[in-house]
XYZ file of C-alpha atoms in Angstrom:
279
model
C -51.394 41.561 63.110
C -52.729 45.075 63.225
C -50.274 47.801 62.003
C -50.856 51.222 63.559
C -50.452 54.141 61.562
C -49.790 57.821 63.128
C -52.002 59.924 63.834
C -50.570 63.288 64.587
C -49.142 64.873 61.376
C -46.669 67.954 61.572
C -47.729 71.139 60.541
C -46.123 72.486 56.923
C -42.909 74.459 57.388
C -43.984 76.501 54.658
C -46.670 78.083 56.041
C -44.912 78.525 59.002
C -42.640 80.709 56.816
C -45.681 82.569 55.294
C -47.230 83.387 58.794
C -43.886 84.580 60.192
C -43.397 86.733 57.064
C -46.523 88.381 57.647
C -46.019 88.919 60.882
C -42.422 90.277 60.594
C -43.442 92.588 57.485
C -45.937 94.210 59.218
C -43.221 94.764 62.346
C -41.231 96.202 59.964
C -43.502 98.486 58.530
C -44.052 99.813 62.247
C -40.314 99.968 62.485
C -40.343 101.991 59.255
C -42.844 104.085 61.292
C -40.253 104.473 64.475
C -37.287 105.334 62.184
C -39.273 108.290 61.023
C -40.008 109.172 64.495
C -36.615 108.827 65.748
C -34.848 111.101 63.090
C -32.892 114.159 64.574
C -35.510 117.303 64.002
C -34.644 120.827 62.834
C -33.391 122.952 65.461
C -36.631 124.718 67.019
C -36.694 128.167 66.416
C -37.165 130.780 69.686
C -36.958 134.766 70.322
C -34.464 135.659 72.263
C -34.870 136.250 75.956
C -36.557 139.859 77.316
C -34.214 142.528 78.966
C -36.999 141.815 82.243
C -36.620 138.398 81.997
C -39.833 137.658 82.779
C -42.748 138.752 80.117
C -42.019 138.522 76.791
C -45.899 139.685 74.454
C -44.622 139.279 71.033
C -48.870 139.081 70.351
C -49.694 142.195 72.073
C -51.931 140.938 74.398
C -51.206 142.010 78.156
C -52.297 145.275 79.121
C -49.145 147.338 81.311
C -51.121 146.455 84.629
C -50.849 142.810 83.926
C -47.078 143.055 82.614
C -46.402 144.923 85.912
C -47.746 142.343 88.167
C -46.313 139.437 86.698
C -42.884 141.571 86.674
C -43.400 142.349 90.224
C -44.594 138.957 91.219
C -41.980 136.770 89.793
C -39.398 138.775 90.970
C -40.828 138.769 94.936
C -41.064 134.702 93.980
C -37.568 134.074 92.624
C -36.097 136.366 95.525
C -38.045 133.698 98.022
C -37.749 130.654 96.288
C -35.472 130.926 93.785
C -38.369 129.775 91.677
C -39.253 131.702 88.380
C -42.737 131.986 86.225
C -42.161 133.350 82.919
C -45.398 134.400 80.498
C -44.699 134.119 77.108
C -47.102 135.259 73.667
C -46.218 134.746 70.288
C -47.406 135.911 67.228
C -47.284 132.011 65.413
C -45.751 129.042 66.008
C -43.575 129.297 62.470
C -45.060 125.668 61.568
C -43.123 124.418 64.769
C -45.050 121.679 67.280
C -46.156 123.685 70.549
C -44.613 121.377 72.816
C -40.915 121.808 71.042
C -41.051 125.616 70.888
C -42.240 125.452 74.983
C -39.591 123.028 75.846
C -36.664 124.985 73.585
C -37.975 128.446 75.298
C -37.404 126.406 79.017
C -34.064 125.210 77.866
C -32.621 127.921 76.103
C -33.596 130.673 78.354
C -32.244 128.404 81.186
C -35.632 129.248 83.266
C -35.303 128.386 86.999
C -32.707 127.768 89.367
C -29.564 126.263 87.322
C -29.481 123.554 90.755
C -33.422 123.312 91.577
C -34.861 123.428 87.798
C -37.636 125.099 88.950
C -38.708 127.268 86.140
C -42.251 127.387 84.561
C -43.506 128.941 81.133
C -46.667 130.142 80.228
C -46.807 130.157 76.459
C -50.086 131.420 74.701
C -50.167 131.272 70.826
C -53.740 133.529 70.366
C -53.733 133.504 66.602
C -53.399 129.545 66.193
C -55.856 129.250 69.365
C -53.061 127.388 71.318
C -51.331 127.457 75.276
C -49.414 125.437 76.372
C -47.545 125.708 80.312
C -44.309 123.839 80.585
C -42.923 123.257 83.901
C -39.282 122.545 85.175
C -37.986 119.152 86.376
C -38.215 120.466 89.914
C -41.768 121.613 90.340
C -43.376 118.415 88.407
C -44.441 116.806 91.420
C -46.301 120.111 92.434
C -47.335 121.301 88.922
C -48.480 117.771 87.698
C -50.093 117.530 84.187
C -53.195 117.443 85.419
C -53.237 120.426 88.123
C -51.771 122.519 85.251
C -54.500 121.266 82.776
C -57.322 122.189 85.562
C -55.525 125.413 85.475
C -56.068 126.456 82.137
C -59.475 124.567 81.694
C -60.809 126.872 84.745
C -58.846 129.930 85.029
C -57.519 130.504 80.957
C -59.406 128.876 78.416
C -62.649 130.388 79.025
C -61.414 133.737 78.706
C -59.385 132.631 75.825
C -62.295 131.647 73.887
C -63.824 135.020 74.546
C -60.599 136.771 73.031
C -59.992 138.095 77.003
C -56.513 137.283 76.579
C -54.973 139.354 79.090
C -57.611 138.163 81.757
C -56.730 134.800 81.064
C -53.274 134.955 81.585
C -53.135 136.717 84.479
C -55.416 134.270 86.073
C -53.451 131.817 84.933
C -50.114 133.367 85.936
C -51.516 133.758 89.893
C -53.308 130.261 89.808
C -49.416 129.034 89.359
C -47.446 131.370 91.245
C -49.771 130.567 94.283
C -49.133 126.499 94.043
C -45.192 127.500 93.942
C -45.455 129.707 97.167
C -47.587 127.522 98.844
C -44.806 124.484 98.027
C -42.493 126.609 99.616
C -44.430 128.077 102.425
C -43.470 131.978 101.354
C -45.892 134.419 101.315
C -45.723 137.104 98.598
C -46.524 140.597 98.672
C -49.572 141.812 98.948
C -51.733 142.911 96.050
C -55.368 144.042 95.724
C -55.217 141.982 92.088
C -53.651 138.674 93.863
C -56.192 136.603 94.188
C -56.798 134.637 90.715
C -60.210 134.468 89.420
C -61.572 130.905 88.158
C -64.243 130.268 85.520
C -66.572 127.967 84.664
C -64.764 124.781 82.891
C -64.880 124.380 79.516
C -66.548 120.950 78.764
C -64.174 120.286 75.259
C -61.086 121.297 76.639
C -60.395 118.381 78.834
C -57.293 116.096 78.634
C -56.474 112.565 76.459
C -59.969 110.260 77.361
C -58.238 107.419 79.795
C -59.970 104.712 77.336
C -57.625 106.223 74.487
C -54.381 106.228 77.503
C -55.169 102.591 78.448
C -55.562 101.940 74.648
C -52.142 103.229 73.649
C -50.386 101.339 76.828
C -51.775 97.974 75.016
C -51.006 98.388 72.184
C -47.458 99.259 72.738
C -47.400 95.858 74.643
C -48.680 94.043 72.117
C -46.146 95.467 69.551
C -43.474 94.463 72.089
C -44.932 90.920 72.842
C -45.003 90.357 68.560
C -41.599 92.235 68.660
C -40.231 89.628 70.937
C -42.053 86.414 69.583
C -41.448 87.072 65.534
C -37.862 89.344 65.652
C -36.041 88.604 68.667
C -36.940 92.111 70.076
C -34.889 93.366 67.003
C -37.240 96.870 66.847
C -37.335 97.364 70.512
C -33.247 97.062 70.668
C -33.415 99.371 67.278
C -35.080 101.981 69.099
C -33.305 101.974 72.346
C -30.203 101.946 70.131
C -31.450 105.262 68.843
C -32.320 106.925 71.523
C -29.070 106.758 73.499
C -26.702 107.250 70.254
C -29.155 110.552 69.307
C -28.350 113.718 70.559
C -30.796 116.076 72.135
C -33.182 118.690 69.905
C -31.489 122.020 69.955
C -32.522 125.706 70.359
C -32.170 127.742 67.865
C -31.723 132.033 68.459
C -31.080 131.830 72.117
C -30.113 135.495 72.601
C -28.693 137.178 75.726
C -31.027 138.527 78.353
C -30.926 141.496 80.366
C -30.130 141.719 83.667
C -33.377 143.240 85.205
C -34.808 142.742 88.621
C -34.834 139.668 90.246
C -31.761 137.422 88.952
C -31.265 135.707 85.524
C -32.271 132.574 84.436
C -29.880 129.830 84.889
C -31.850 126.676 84.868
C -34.388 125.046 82.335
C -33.935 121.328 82.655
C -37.361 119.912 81.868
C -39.073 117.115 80.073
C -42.070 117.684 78.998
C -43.813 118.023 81.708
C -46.866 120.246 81.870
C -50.049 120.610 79.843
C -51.534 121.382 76.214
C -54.399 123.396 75.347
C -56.473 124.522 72.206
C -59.956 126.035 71.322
């Protein structure tokens, strides 16, 4: 009589063990990572808001004819639309991240309508070669990121680079205010210096590369597929325990703004939308 023996052996709990250590230090490590992320930030540091609400040169870049027509301009556009552009400079950043101090300034001044949240910021930093524009929850779908990174690779940056500061900004300025009247259909008064004057795109000052977007999308998946397979989705539920229990970033020197021309700002809710620039 022939005895049969098995054939299919189990596989060692022990290294079992070792792989799913491995595995869960290194999800650890990344949740290490996130914690760091996730901490509550200094309050951002802003300058108060300007007695004309809208141009504020703390660099000392716009020439009087280009403070008057963005004065003039913004006012005829908020009257309309209830809309308002505001051009900021500063002198430095103070060590800050460009996209906090632009979102604080949006926030804190309360730029836009307080119901519509259609307020957008030009912000030009010339000494650390920086710009960013930050737009208002209710002009994202007109100012996308990209339209507002086409504006300042073709009507800003290339004067930028050349130290034309003022020329880039008021390009810049009328390449947005004329996207917000056309959205809603107002014309505004007539100038002889209206028409905004593009440039020739700068070939290195072009958005994230989509390989590097479609990079970062997988590998967040795959950190949420290991996540789920090796922890339970413990960092995932971590995170989105953070999130909601954190409070929002907060702006720091809000001061009170005049009440010149053309309203006061009451709105600012944004998220981040707009676009980043350097050279």
């Amino acid at each position: 009589m022939i005895k049969r023996f098995p054939t299919v052996f189990k596989k060692s709990k022990g290294k079992k063990n070792i792989k799913k250590y491995i595995y869960g230090g290194s999800l650890l490590s990344l949740l290490l990572l996130f914690l760091f992320l996730a901490l509550p930030s200094p309050a951002v540091e802003i300058p108060s808001p300007p007695a004309d609400l809208y141009v504020l040169d703390q660099a000392a870049v716009m020439s009087n004819e280009t403070r008057s027509l963005i004065l003039g301009t913004s006012q005829d556009l908020a009257r309309q639309t209830k809309a308002q552009v505001v051009v900021v400079t500063l002198k430095t950043l103070n060590d800050q991240v460009l996209e906090e101090v632009s979102l604080a300034i949006l926030r804190g001044w309360g730029i836009g309508d307080k119901e519509l949240n259609n307020g957008v910021l030009i912000l030009l930093i010339p000494s650390e070669h920086k710009s960013r524009i930050e737009v208002g929850y209710g002009l994202e779908g007109v100012l996308t990121d990209g339209k507002t990174g086409r504006i300042q690779d073709e009507y800003m940056l290339p004067y930028y680079k050349q130290e034309q500061y003022d020329l880039g900004l008021r390009n810049g300025y009328l390449a947005i205010v004329q996207e917000v009247a056309q959205e809603y259909n107002v014309a505004l008064a007539p100038s002889q210096d209206y028409r905004a004057t593009p440039a020739e795109p700068s070939p290195g000052s072009r958005g994230t590369p989509a390989w590097l977007k479609i990079f970062g999308i997988f590998a967040v998946l795959l950190l949420l597929w290991l996540d789920h397979r090796y922890l339970n989705g413990f960092i995932l539920g971590f995170i989105l325990g953070s999130v909601f229990r954190g409070g929002g970033r907060g702006g720091g020197g809000f001061g009170g703004g005049g009440s010149g021309g053309g309203g006061s700002f009451g709105g600012g809710s944004g998220g981040g939308g707009g676009s980043s620039r350097g050279w």
